[in-house]
Tab-separated table of N, CA, C and O in Angstrom:
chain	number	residue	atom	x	y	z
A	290	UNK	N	101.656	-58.580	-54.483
A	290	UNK	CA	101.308	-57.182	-54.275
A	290	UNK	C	102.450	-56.473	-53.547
A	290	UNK	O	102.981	-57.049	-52.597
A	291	UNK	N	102.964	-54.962	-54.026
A	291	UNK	CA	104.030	-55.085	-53.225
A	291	UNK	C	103.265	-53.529	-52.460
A	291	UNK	O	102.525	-52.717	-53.016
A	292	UNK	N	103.600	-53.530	-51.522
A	292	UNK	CA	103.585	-52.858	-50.237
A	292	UNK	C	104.455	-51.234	-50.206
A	292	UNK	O	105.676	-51.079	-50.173
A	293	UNK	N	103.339	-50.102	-50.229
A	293	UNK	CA	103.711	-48.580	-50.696
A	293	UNK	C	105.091	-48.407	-49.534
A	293	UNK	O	105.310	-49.098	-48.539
A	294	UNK	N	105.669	-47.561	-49.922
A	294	UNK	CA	107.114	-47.516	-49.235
A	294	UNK	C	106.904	-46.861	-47.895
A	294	UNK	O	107.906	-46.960	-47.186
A	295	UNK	N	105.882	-46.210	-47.330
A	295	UNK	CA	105.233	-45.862	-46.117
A	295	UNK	C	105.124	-47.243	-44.958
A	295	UNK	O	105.672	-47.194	-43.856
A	296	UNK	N	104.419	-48.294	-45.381
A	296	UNK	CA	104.285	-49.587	-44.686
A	296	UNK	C	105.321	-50.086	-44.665
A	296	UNK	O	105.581	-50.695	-43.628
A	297	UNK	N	106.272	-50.072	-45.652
A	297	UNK	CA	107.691	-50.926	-45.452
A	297	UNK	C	108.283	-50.638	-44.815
A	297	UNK	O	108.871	-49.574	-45.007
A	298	UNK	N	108.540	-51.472	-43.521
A	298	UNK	CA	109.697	-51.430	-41.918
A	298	UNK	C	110.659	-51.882	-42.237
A	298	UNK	O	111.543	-51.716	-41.397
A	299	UNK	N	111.002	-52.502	-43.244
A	299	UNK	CA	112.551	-52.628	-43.316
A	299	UNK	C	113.421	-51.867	-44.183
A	299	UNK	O	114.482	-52.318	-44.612
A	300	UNK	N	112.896	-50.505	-44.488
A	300	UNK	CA	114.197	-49.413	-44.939
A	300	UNK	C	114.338	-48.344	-43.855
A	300	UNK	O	114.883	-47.281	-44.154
A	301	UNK	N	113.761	-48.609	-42.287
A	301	UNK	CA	113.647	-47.976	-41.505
A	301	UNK	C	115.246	-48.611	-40.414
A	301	UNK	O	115.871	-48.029	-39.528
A	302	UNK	N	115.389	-49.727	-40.905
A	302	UNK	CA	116.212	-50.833	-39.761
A	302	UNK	C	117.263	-49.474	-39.184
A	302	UNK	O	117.319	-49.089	-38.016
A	303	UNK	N	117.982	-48.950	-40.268
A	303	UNK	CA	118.815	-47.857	-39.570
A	303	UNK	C	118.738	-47.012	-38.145
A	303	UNK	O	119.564	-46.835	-37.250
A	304	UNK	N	117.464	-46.601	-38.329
A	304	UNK	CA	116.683	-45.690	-37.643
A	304	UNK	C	116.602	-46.777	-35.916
A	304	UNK	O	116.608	-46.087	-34.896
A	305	UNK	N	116.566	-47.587	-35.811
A	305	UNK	CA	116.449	-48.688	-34.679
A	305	UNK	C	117.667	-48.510	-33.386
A	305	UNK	O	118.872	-48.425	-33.620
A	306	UNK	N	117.219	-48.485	-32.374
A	306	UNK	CA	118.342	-48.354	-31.278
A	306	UNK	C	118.978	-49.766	-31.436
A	306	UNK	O	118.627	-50.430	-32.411
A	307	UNK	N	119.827	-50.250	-30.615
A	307	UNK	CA	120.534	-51.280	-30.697
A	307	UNK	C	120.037	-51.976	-29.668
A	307	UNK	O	119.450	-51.298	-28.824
A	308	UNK	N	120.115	-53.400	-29.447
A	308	UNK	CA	119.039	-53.638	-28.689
A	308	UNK	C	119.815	-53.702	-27.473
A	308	UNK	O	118.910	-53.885	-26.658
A	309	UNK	N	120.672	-53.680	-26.937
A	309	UNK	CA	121.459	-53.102	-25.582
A	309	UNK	C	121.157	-51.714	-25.459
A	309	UNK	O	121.148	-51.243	-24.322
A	310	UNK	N	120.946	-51.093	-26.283
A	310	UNK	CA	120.506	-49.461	-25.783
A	310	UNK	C	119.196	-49.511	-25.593
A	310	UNK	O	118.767	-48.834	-24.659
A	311	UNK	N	118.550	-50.037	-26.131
A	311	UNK	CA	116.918	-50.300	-25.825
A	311	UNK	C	116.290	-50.803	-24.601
A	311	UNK	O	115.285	-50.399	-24.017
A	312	UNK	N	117.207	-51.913	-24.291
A	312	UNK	CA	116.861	-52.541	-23.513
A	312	UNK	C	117.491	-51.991	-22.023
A	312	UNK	O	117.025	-52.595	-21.057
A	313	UNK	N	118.255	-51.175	-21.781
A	313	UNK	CA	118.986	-50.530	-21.022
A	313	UNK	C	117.883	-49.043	-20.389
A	313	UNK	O	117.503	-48.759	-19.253
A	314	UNK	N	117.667	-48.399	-21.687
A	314	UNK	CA	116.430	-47.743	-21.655
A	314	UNK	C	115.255	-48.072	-20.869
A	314	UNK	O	114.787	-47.300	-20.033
A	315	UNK	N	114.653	-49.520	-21.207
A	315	UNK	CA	113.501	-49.647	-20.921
A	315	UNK	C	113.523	-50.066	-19.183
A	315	UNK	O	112.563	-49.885	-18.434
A	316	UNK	N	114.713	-50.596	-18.817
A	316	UNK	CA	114.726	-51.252	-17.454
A	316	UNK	C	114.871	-49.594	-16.572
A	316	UNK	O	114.232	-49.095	-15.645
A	317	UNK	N	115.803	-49.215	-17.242
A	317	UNK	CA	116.167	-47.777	-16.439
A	317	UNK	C	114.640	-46.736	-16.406
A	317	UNK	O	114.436	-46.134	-15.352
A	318	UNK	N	113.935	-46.613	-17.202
A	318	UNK	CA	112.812	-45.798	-16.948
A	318	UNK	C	111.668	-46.772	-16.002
A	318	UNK	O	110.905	-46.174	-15.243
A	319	UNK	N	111.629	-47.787	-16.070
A	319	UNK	CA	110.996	-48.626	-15.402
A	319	UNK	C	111.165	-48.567	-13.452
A	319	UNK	O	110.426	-48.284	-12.509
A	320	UNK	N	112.734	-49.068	-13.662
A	320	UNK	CA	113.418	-48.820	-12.683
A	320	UNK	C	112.769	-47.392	-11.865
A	320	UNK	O	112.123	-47.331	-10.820
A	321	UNK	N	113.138	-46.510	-12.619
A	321	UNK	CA	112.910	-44.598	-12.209
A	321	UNK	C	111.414	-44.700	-11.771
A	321	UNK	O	111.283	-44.253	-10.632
A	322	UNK	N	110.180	-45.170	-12.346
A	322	UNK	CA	109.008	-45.088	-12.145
A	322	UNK	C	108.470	-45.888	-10.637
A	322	UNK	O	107.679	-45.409	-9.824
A	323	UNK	N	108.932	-46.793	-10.583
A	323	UNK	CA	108.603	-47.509	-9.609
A	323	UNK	C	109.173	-46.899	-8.037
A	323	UNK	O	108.598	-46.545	-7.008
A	324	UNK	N	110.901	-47.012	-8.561
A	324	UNK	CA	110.902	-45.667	-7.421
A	324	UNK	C	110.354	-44.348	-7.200
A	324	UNK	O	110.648	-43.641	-6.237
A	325	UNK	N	109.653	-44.079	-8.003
A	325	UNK	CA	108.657	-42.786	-7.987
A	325	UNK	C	107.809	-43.150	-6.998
A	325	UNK	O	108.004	-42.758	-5.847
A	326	UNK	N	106.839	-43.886	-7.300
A	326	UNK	CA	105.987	-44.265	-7.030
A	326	UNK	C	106.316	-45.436	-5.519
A	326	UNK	O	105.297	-45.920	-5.025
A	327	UNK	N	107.278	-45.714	-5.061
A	327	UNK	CA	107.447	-46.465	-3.828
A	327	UNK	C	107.851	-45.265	-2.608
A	327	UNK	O	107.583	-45.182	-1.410
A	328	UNK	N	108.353	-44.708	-3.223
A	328	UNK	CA	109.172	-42.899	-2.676
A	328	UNK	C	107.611	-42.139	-2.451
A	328	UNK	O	107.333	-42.084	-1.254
A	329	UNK	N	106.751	-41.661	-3.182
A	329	UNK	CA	105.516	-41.450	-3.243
A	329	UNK	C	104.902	-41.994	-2.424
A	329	UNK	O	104.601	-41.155	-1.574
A	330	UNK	N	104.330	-43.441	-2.045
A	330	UNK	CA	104.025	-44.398	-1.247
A	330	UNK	C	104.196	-43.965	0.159
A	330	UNK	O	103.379	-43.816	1.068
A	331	UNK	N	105.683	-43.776	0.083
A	331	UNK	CA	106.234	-43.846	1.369
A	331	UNK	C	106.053	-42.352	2.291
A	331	UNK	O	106.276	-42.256	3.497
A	332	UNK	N	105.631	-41.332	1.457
A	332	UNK	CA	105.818	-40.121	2.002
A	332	UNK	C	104.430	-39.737	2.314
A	332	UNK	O	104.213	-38.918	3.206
A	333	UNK	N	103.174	-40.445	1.423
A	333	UNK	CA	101.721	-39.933	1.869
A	333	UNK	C	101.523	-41.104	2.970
A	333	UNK	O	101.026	-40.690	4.017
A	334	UNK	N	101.855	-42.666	2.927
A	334	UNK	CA	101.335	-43.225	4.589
A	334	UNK	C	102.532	-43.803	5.389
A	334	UNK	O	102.451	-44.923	5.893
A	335	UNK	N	103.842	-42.897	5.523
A	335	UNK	CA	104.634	-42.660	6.704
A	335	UNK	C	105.796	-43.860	6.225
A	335	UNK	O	106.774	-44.091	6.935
C-alpha cells in the first residue's frame, strides 16, 4: 500500500534543522527557562 504524499516524512528531510542546530536550540531555550524561573524564585522568596 503506498502512503498519500501528505504522510510521507521523507520528502520533507530538506526542511529539517541540522542536528547541531537543533540541539543547540533545544539546550539554549531550556537553559533561558529555567533561569526564568530560578530568577523568578529568587525575587518572590528573597
Amino acid at each position: 500500500m503506498v502512503a498519500p504524499p501528505c504522510v510521507d516524512a521523507t520528502r520533507d528531510q530538506d526542511e529539517r534543522w541540522p542536528a547541531p542546530v537543533a540541539t543547540l536550540f533545544i539546550v539554549s531555550t531550556s537553559l533561558a527557562l529555567w533561569g526564568g524561573i530560578f530568577w523568578v524564585a529568587r525575587l518572590l522568596f528573597g
